């Protein structure tokens, strides 16, 4: 096994710290500026997810505390919606967690509120190693030249399919297939397999972003929306036609079975989502599932990019060095990689990626899919979302769902979305 460059760097810093301590100084990586008096420092770490993720993360925290006995970690986790409600209350009160799970849709929002710690300073001090990341992921959390988050994993949009349904319909998706090919597949699945071809993709912001990117636009610019009502209305009009004709799943049934997915429930043959969600369908459903490529407008440009969950620090933390040390450990330590696997996406650093050898079929499929899209050389850079993007995404999903249930016509729904989006974005 090769010796990690990261471990070598840590060994050097530890030795340097010992020398400094002998001279009456404190090494930056051992709590400089933390306000500690030599005793244990406690930092708070919060994230969202299910119980299985919590169990894995608690194991990694225990490992961290064993290797860093002077840093104690108090943990807290919630479901996604509850997490942000609690976080918003804490941030408004000036007491957010020292380190927390984050996503790109929240970077500008909380940066504008001065909640996020610029981790670049800690990287320069040697407390955070930004080397050895896969596919340039170390830049994913950079906004306006400041490092506001460090990726723990990567994922990309894909079309998760029920392999038995697609086989029965005689449909074999391949890289470079077009939206016309996908349209034909919807009909074949409906006619030959007897189910809807898709669960209904019209409320998925990230998919619509890819469609826009394939046509020279994007869902967001750095300051606001990158498309107009004249773009959205035809897209939603065609979507509602497909709901009525059964090419998309019956939306009343989709609502009834939530939180179970329409794909796992057998209501549809496919569903667009993040590739690492494939594990969800395998756990919920009774069929076998695979990740198909994103259809294209021209057979080449998918508009795809790597997304990621990340770890961010609080600008109000009294322990920035310890926060950086914690984040560094969580993205580089090989054992952490083996514990977490692909729970939050394909591991972001080569050290962890190489340490985790997926043995289950689902993880192998996810890894193979990301290798495939990376090898194609078409991955793009995601535009950092403007402040308020999280509210816009929620509005897009909610309004599209109401529209599909017949609560409002397409034109009215599009107007409502743009009204709410402009308010959320302050434009």
Short mmCIF file of C-alpha atoms in Angstrom, two decimals:
data_model
loop_
_atom_site.label_atom_id
_atom_site.label_comp_id
_atom_site.label_asym_id
_atom_site.label_seq_id
_atom_site.Cartn_x
_atom_site.Cartn_y
_atom_site.Cartn_z
CA UNK A 1 0.00 0.00 0.00
CA UNK A 2 1.36 3.41 -0.94
CA UNK A 3 2.14 5.86 1.85
CA UNK A 4 -0.28 8.79 1.84
CA UNK A 5 1.23 12.18 1.02
CA UNK A 6 -1.34 13.53 3.45
CA UNK A 7 0.05 11.40 6.29
CA UNK A 8 3.58 12.50 5.45
CA UNK A 9 2.50 16.15 5.60
CA UNK A 10 0.76 15.61 8.94
CA UNK A 11 3.85 13.89 10.38
CA UNK A 12 5.98 16.87 9.37
CA UNK A 13 3.56 19.37 10.90
CA UNK A 14 3.40 17.38 14.13
CA UNK A 15 7.18 17.40 14.39
CA UNK A 16 7.28 21.10 13.64
CA UNK A 17 4.65 21.71 16.29
CA UNK A 18 6.73 19.87 18.87
CA UNK A 19 9.71 22.05 18.08
CA UNK A 20 7.67 25.22 18.38
CA UNK A 21 6.17 24.06 21.65
CA UNK A 22 9.68 23.57 23.02
CA UNK A 23 10.31 27.22 22.21
CA UNK A 24 7.21 28.37 24.07
CA UNK A 25 5.05 28.67 20.91
CA UNK A 26 1.95 26.86 19.68
CA UNK A 27 1.68 25.27 16.26
CA UNK A 28 -1.17 26.57 14.10
CA UNK A 29 -2.59 23.08 13.67
CA UNK A 30 -2.81 22.48 17.43
CA UNK A 31 -5.29 25.16 18.41
CA UNK A 32 -3.59 28.48 17.78
CA UNK A 33 -6.08 31.26 18.19
CA UNK A 34 -8.69 28.88 19.55
CA UNK A 35 -8.89 30.45 22.95
CA UNK A 36 -8.13 27.13 24.67
CA UNK A 37 -5.98 26.83 27.78
CA UNK A 38 -4.39 23.52 26.93
CA UNK A 39 -7.44 21.40 27.77
CA UNK A 40 -9.78 19.68 25.35
CA UNK A 41 -11.57 21.87 22.84
CA UNK A 42 -15.17 21.03 21.94
CA UNK A 43 -16.61 21.74 18.50
CA UNK A 44 -20.19 21.18 17.35
CA UNK A 45 -20.86 19.21 14.16
CA UNK A 46 -24.32 19.08 12.54
CA UNK A 47 -25.64 17.34 9.43
CA UNK A 48 -28.83 16.08 7.84
CA UNK A 49 -29.65 12.53 6.81
CA UNK A 50 -31.23 9.29 7.87
CA UNK A 51 -30.32 7.04 10.79
CA UNK A 52 -27.93 4.97 8.70
CA UNK A 53 -25.87 8.05 7.83
CA UNK A 54 -25.88 9.10 11.48
CA UNK A 55 -24.47 5.74 12.56
CA UNK A 56 -21.67 6.00 10.01
CA UNK A 57 -20.81 9.59 10.86
CA UNK A 58 -20.75 8.85 14.60
CA UNK A 59 -18.22 6.10 13.90
CA UNK A 60 -16.01 8.56 12.01
CA UNK A 61 -16.30 11.09 14.83
CA UNK A 62 -15.21 8.47 17.37
CA UNK A 63 -12.23 7.68 15.14
CA UNK A 64 -11.34 11.38 14.91
CA UNK A 65 -11.51 11.86 18.69
CA UNK A 66 -9.29 8.82 19.20
CA UNK A 67 -6.65 10.26 16.89
CA UNK A 68 -7.13 13.84 18.13
CA UNK A 69 -7.78 13.45 21.87
CA UNK A 70 -7.62 17.20 22.51
CA UNK A 71 -10.59 17.88 20.23
CA UNK A 72 -14.04 16.71 21.32
CA UNK A 73 -16.94 16.71 18.86
CA UNK A 74 -20.56 17.21 19.88
CA UNK A 75 -22.84 15.88 17.13
CA UNK A 76 -26.36 16.71 16.00
CA UNK A 77 -28.38 15.44 13.04
CA UNK A 78 -31.86 16.00 11.67
CA UNK A 79 -33.91 15.18 8.62
CA UNK A 80 -33.26 17.63 5.76
CA UNK A 81 -36.10 20.08 6.39
CA UNK A 82 -35.71 20.05 10.17
CA UNK A 83 -31.97 20.55 9.85
CA UNK A 84 -32.32 23.85 7.99
CA UNK A 85 -35.06 25.11 10.29
CA UNK A 86 -32.82 24.55 13.29
CA UNK A 87 -29.76 25.87 11.50
CA UNK A 88 -31.54 29.07 10.47
CA UNK A 89 -32.59 29.66 14.08
CA UNK A 90 -29.05 29.06 15.31
CA UNK A 91 -27.50 31.25 12.63
CA UNK A 92 -29.95 34.07 13.31
CA UNK A 93 -29.03 33.86 16.99
CA UNK A 94 -25.30 33.99 16.21
CA UNK A 95 -24.70 30.43 17.38
CA UNK A 96 -24.46 28.08 14.37
CA UNK A 97 -22.55 24.78 14.66
CA UNK A 98 -18.77 25.07 14.34
CA UNK A 99 -18.81 22.71 11.36
CA UNK A 100 -21.78 21.46 9.35
CA UNK A 101 -22.88 19.62 6.24
CA UNK A 102 -23.63 22.02 3.41
CA UNK A 103 -24.55 22.13 -0.28
CA UNK A 104 -23.93 24.51 -3.15
CA UNK A 105 -27.42 25.98 -3.05
CA UNK A 106 -26.69 27.50 0.35
CA UNK A 107 -23.18 28.92 -0.10
CA UNK A 108 -24.06 32.41 -1.35
CA UNK A 109 -27.09 32.61 0.94
CA UNK A 110 -25.13 32.08 4.13
CA UNK A 111 -22.04 33.85 2.87
CA UNK A 112 -24.19 36.95 2.40
CA UNK A 113 -25.28 36.57 6.02
CA UNK A 114 -21.63 36.24 7.09
CA UNK A 115 -22.20 32.77 8.50
CA UNK A 116 -19.48 30.86 6.60
CA UNK A 117 -15.82 30.60 7.50
CA UNK A 118 -13.29 31.24 4.72
CA UNK A 119 -11.25 28.06 5.03
CA UNK A 120 -8.52 29.27 2.70
CA UNK A 121 -6.66 30.87 5.61
CA UNK A 122 -6.58 27.55 7.43
CA UNK A 123 -5.36 25.81 4.29
CA UNK A 124 -2.49 28.30 4.07
CA UNK A 125 -1.62 27.60 7.72
CA UNK A 126 -1.39 23.88 6.96
CA UNK A 127 -4.48 22.80 8.88
CA UNK A 128 -6.39 21.79 5.74
CA UNK A 129 -4.91 19.90 2.81
CA UNK A 130 -6.50 20.78 -0.53
CA UNK A 131 -4.43 18.30 -2.51
CA UNK A 132 -5.42 14.89 -3.87
CA UNK A 133 -9.04 15.75 -4.70
CA UNK A 134 -10.72 14.02 -7.63
CA UNK A 135 -11.78 15.93 -10.77
CA UNK A 136 -11.04 19.40 -9.38
CA UNK A 137 -13.56 18.99 -6.56
CA UNK A 138 -11.43 21.12 -4.22
CA UNK A 139 -12.72 24.15 -6.16
CA UNK A 140 -16.37 23.21 -5.81
CA UNK A 141 -16.89 25.24 -2.64
CA UNK A 142 -15.02 28.33 -3.85
CA UNK A 143 -17.19 31.44 -4.19
CA UNK A 144 -15.67 34.76 -5.28
CA UNK A 145 -12.19 33.50 -4.45
CA UNK A 146 -13.07 32.27 -0.95
CA UNK A 147 -13.19 28.64 0.16
CA UNK A 148 -16.58 28.22 1.86
CA UNK A 149 -16.93 24.44 1.73
CA UNK A 150 -14.88 21.27 1.19
CA UNK A 151 -16.54 18.36 -0.69
CA UNK A 152 -16.99 15.01 1.02
CA UNK A 153 -18.28 13.27 -2.09
CA UNK A 154 -19.37 13.81 -5.66
CA UNK A 155 -22.48 12.94 -7.60
CA UNK A 156 -24.12 13.80 -10.89
CA UNK A 157 -27.60 13.63 -12.35
CA UNK A 158 -28.56 10.41 -14.02
CA UNK A 159 -31.65 8.52 -15.17
CA UNK A 160 -32.28 5.71 -12.71
CA UNK A 161 -34.09 2.91 -14.53
CA UNK A 162 -35.92 -0.28 -13.67
CA UNK A 163 -33.82 -2.72 -15.68
CA UNK A 164 -36.63 -5.28 -16.00
CA UNK A 165 -39.05 -2.68 -17.36
CA UNK A 166 -36.55 -1.36 -19.89
CA UNK A 167 -35.67 -4.89 -21.00
CA UNK A 168 -39.34 -5.76 -21.47
CA UNK A 169 -39.83 -2.61 -23.54
CA UNK A 170 -36.72 -3.33 -25.63
CA UNK A 171 -35.02 -0.06 -24.67
CA UNK A 172 -31.24 0.09 -24.17
CA UNK A 173 -30.00 3.59 -23.23
CA UNK A 174 -26.46 4.42 -24.34
CA UNK A 175 -24.17 7.46 -24.05
CA UNK A 176 -25.09 10.01 -26.69
CA UNK A 177 -28.74 9.11 -26.92
CA UNK A 178 -31.00 12.09 -27.55
CA UNK A 179 -34.23 13.45 -26.12
CA UNK A 180 -35.95 12.14 -29.25
CA UNK A 181 -34.64 8.68 -28.36
CA UNK A 182 -35.94 9.14 -24.82
CA UNK A 183 -39.35 10.24 -26.13
CA UNK A 184 -39.51 7.05 -28.18
CA UNK A 185 -38.51 5.05 -25.09
CA UNK A 186 -41.38 6.55 -23.08
CA UNK A 187 -43.86 5.31 -25.66
CA UNK A 188 -42.31 1.81 -25.84
CA UNK A 189 -42.29 1.47 -22.06
CA UNK A 190 -45.92 2.60 -21.84
CA UNK A 191 -47.09 0.31 -24.65
CA UNK A 192 -44.96 -2.78 -24.06
CA UNK A 193 -44.28 -2.78 -20.32
CA UNK A 194 -47.61 -1.31 -19.26
CA UNK A 195 -46.26 1.42 -16.97
CA UNK A 196 -45.38 5.09 -17.32
CA UNK A 197 -41.97 5.74 -18.78
CA UNK A 198 -41.02 8.29 -16.12
CA UNK A 199 -42.24 9.36 -12.69
CA UNK A 200 -42.53 12.99 -13.85
CA UNK A 201 -39.33 15.07 -14.14
CA UNK A 202 -40.92 18.52 -14.55
CA UNK A 203 -40.29 19.68 -10.96
CA UNK A 204 -36.63 18.65 -10.77
CA UNK A 205 -34.65 21.87 -10.87
CA UNK A 206 -31.31 20.19 -11.51
CA UNK A 207 -32.61 18.26 -14.51
CA UNK A 208 -34.12 21.38 -16.05
CA UNK A 209 -30.77 23.06 -15.47
CA UNK A 210 -29.10 20.40 -17.64
CA UNK A 211 -31.71 20.85 -20.37
CA UNK A 212 -31.11 24.59 -20.33
CA UNK A 213 -27.33 24.09 -20.38
CA UNK A 214 -27.64 21.86 -23.41
CA UNK A 215 -29.26 24.83 -25.12
CA UNK A 216 -26.79 27.53 -24.08
CA UNK A 217 -28.57 28.73 -20.93
CA UNK A 218 -28.70 27.71 -17.26
CA UNK A 219 -31.20 27.69 -14.42
CA UNK A 220 -29.12 30.20 -12.46
CA UNK A 221 -26.59 32.88 -13.22
CA UNK A 222 -24.49 34.20 -10.35
CA UNK A 223 -27.10 36.91 -9.74
CA UNK A 224 -30.46 35.40 -10.67
CA UNK A 225 -32.39 33.19 -13.07
CA UNK A 226 -30.89 32.31 -16.43
CA UNK A 227 -34.14 31.60 -18.28
CA UNK A 228 -37.56 33.14 -18.89
CA UNK A 229 -41.25 32.22 -18.81
CA UNK A 230 -41.08 31.68 -22.57
CA UNK A 231 -38.59 28.86 -21.89
CA UNK A 232 -40.53 27.27 -19.06
CA UNK A 233 -44.09 27.33 -20.42
CA UNK A 234 -43.42 24.98 -23.40
CA UNK A 235 -41.50 22.59 -21.14
CA UNK A 236 -44.30 22.39 -18.60
CA UNK A 237 -46.99 22.27 -21.31
CA UNK A 238 -45.42 19.18 -22.88
CA UNK A 239 -44.96 17.65 -19.43
CA UNK A 240 -48.64 18.01 -18.57
CA UNK A 241 -49.56 16.42 -21.89
CA UNK A 242 -47.43 13.42 -20.96
CA UNK A 243 -49.10 13.14 -17.57
CA UNK A 244 -52.51 13.06 -19.25
CA UNK A 245 -51.46 10.42 -21.78
CA UNK A 246 -49.79 8.19 -19.20
CA UNK A 247 -46.23 8.58 -20.46
CA UNK A 248 -45.51 10.16 -17.07
CA UNK A 249 -46.87 8.55 -13.90
CA UNK A 250 -50.26 9.38 -12.41
CA UNK A 251 -49.32 12.24 -10.08
CA UNK A 252 -52.11 11.53 -7.60
CA UNK A 253 -50.67 8.04 -7.09
CA UNK A 254 -47.16 9.51 -6.86
CA UNK A 255 -48.34 11.76 -4.01
CA UNK A 256 -50.13 8.91 -2.26
CA UNK A 257 -47.08 6.67 -2.00
CA UNK A 258 -44.64 9.35 -0.77
CA UNK A 259 -42.04 9.25 0.71
CA UNK A 260 -41.55 6.08 -1.35
CA UNK A 261 -40.48 6.86 -4.91
CA UNK A 262 -42.68 6.19 -7.92
CA UNK A 263 -39.90 4.15 -9.49
CA UNK A 264 -39.48 1.85 -6.49
CA UNK A 265 -43.26 1.52 -6.21
CA UNK A 266 -43.50 0.28 -9.79
CA UNK A 267 -45.46 3.32 -11.05
CA UNK A 268 -42.76 4.26 -13.58
CA UNK A 269 -39.84 2.79 -15.46
CA UNK A 270 -37.42 5.62 -14.79
CA UNK A 271 -36.68 8.66 -12.65
CA UNK A 272 -34.12 11.46 -13.00
CA UNK A 273 -32.14 12.09 -9.82
CA UNK A 274 -28.62 12.10 -8.37
CA UNK A 275 -26.66 8.95 -9.14
CA UNK A 276 -25.93 8.12 -5.50
CA UNK A 277 -29.68 7.84 -4.84
CA UNK A 278 -29.58 4.52 -6.69
CA UNK A 279 -29.14 2.85 -3.31
CA UNK A 280 -32.53 4.19 -2.25
CA UNK A 281 -34.38 2.41 -5.06
CA UNK A 282 -32.60 -0.85 -4.38
CA UNK A 283 -33.64 -0.63 -0.74
CA UNK A 284 -37.26 0.41 -1.44
CA UNK A 285 -38.06 -1.54 -4.58
CA UNK A 286 -38.33 -5.16 -5.64
CA UNK A 287 -36.64 -4.91 -9.06
CA UNK A 288 -33.07 -4.27 -10.18
CA UNK A 289 -31.99 -0.71 -10.97
CA UNK A 290 -29.28 0.90 -13.07
CA UNK A 291 -28.08 4.39 -13.99
CA UNK A 292 -28.67 5.43 -17.60
CA UNK A 293 -26.97 8.41 -19.28
CA UNK A 294 -28.61 11.81 -19.47
CA UNK A 295 -30.21 12.30 -22.92
CA UNK A 296 -28.82 15.13 -25.05
CA UNK A 297 -29.97 17.65 -27.60
CA UNK A 298 -27.09 16.99 -29.99
CA UNK A 299 -25.75 13.56 -29.00
CA UNK A 300 -22.76 15.10 -27.19
CA UNK A 301 -23.40 17.88 -24.69
CA UNK A 302 -25.14 16.65 -21.52
CA UNK A 303 -24.68 19.86 -19.50
CA UNK A 304 -23.59 17.71 -16.56
CA UNK A 305 -21.32 18.67 -13.71
CA UNK A 306 -20.30 17.03 -10.48
CA UNK A 307 -22.38 18.06 -7.51
CA UNK A 308 -21.40 17.50 -3.93
CA UNK A 309 -22.24 17.64 -0.30
CA UNK A 310 -19.55 19.47 1.59
CA UNK A 311 -18.39 20.50 5.04
CA UNK A 312 -18.37 24.17 5.97
CA UNK A 313 -17.18 26.02 9.05
CA UNK A 314 -18.87 28.79 10.98
CA UNK A 315 -17.41 32.28 10.75
CA UNK A 316 -18.30 32.63 14.45
CA UNK A 317 -16.38 29.57 15.62
CA UNK A 318 -13.85 30.16 18.35
CA UNK A 319 -11.86 27.19 17.09
CA UNK A 320 -11.08 27.67 13.37
CA UNK A 321 -7.91 25.56 13.50
CA UNK A 322 -9.72 22.63 15.09
CA UNK A 323 -12.58 22.97 12.61
CA UNK A 324 -10.12 22.82 9.73
CA UNK A 325 -8.33 19.85 11.30
CA UNK A 326 -11.65 18.05 11.62
CA UNK A 327 -12.67 18.75 8.01
CA UNK A 328 -9.23 17.70 6.82
CA UNK A 329 -9.54 14.38 8.62
CA UNK A 330 -13.04 13.75 7.32
CA UNK A 331 -12.07 14.18 3.65
CA UNK A 332 -8.66 12.52 3.69
CA UNK A 333 -8.55 9.73 6.29
CA UNK A 334 -8.77 6.34 4.50
CA UNK A 335 -10.69 4.67 7.32
CA UNK A 336 -13.35 7.40 7.16
CA UNK A 337 -13.69 6.61 3.47
CA UNK A 338 -14.17 2.92 4.20
CA UNK A 339 -16.83 3.71 6.83
CA UNK A 340 -18.82 6.23 4.79
CA UNK A 341 -18.59 4.54 1.40
CA UNK A 342 -20.79 6.33 -1.14
CA UNK A 343 -23.40 7.47 1.39
CA UNK A 344 -22.82 11.12 0.40
CA UNK A 345 -21.63 10.45 -3.13
CA UNK A 346 -18.46 9.02 -4.62
CA UNK A 347 -15.63 9.86 -2.22
CA UNK A 348 -13.99 13.17 -3.09
CA UNK A 349 -10.29 12.49 -2.47
CA UNK A 350 -8.16 9.84 -4.11
CA UNK A 351 -7.01 8.58 -0.70
CA UNK A 352 -10.55 7.73 0.37
CA UNK A 353 -11.67 6.66 -3.09
CA UNK A 354 -8.87 4.10 -3.26
CA UNK A 355 -9.45 2.98 0.33
CA UNK A 356 -13.09 2.06 -0.27
CA UNK A 357 -13.52 -1.01 -2.42
CA UNK A 358 -17.24 -1.29 -3.17
CA UNK A 359 -18.47 -4.84 -3.06
CA UNK A 360 -22.21 -4.27 -3.38
CA UNK A 361 -23.69 -3.99 -6.89
CA UNK A 362 -25.22 -0.56 -6.30
CA UNK A 363 -21.96 1.14 -5.26
CA UNK A 364 -20.20 -0.48 -8.22
CA UNK A 365 -22.82 0.95 -10.57
CA UNK A 366 -22.44 4.44 -9.10
CA UNK A 367 -18.65 4.33 -9.39
CA UNK A 368 -18.83 3.03 -12.97
CA UNK A 369 -21.29 5.75 -13.95
CA UNK A 370 -19.10 8.57 -12.65
CA UNK A 371 -16.06 7.07 -14.34
CA UNK A 372 -18.03 6.93 -17.58
CA UNK A 373 -19.13 10.57 -17.55
CA UNK A 374 -15.69 11.77 -16.45
CA UNK A 375 -14.02 9.81 -19.26
CA UNK A 376 -16.38 11.39 -21.78
CA UNK A 377 -14.72 14.75 -21.10
CA UNK A 378 -17.99 16.69 -21.17
CA UNK A 379 -18.32 17.63 -17.50
CA UNK A 380 -18.83 21.33 -16.95
CA UNK A 381 -18.43 23.70 -13.99
CA UNK A 382 -21.52 24.42 -11.95
CA UNK A 383 -22.43 28.09 -11.48
CA UNK A 384 -22.44 29.01 -7.77
CA UNK A 385 -26.10 29.55 -6.94
CA UNK A 386 -27.24 33.02 -5.89
CA UNK A 387 -28.53 33.69 -2.38
CA UNK A 388 -32.10 32.44 -2.19
CA UNK A 389 -31.53 29.53 -4.57
CA UNK A 390 -32.78 27.05 -1.97
CA UNK A 391 -36.11 28.89 -1.77
CA UNK A 392 -36.32 28.95 -5.57
CA UNK A 393 -35.69 25.20 -5.80
CA UNK A 394 -38.42 24.49 -3.24
CA UNK A 395 -40.85 26.75 -5.14
CA UNK A 396 -40.07 25.05 -8.45
CA UNK A 397 -40.80 21.62 -6.97
CA UNK A 398 -43.96 22.68 -5.12
CA UNK A 399 -45.53 24.69 -7.94
CA UNK A 400 -44.80 21.95 -10.49
CA UNK A 401 -46.38 19.35 -8.21
CA UNK A 402 -49.52 21.46 -7.72
CA UNK A 403 -49.74 22.05 -11.45
CA UNK A 404 -49.50 18.31 -12.15
CA UNK A 405 -52.33 17.67 -9.69
CA UNK A 406 -54.53 20.08 -11.62
CA UNK A 407 -54.53 22.88 -9.04
CA UNK A 408 -53.40 25.52 -11.57
CA UNK A 409 -52.86 25.72 -15.35
CA UNK A 410 -49.39 25.90 -16.88
CA UNK A 411 -49.30 29.64 -17.64
CA UNK A 412 -50.51 30.59 -14.16
CA UNK A 413 -48.03 28.19 -12.57
CA UNK A 414 -45.14 29.65 -14.55
CA UNK A 415 -46.12 33.20 -13.55
CA UNK A 416 -46.35 32.16 -9.92
CA UNK A 417 -42.92 30.56 -10.05
CA UNK A 418 -41.25 33.63 -11.51
CA UNK A 419 -42.99 35.89 -9.01
CA UNK A 420 -41.79 33.80 -6.07
CA UNK A 421 -38.32 33.35 -7.57
CA UNK A 422 -37.78 37.07 -8.08
CA UNK A 423 -38.85 37.73 -4.51
CA UNK A 424 -36.50 35.04 -3.16
CA UNK A 425 -33.59 36.33 -5.24
CA UNK A 426 -34.30 39.95 -4.42
CA UNK A 427 -34.64 40.88 -8.09
#
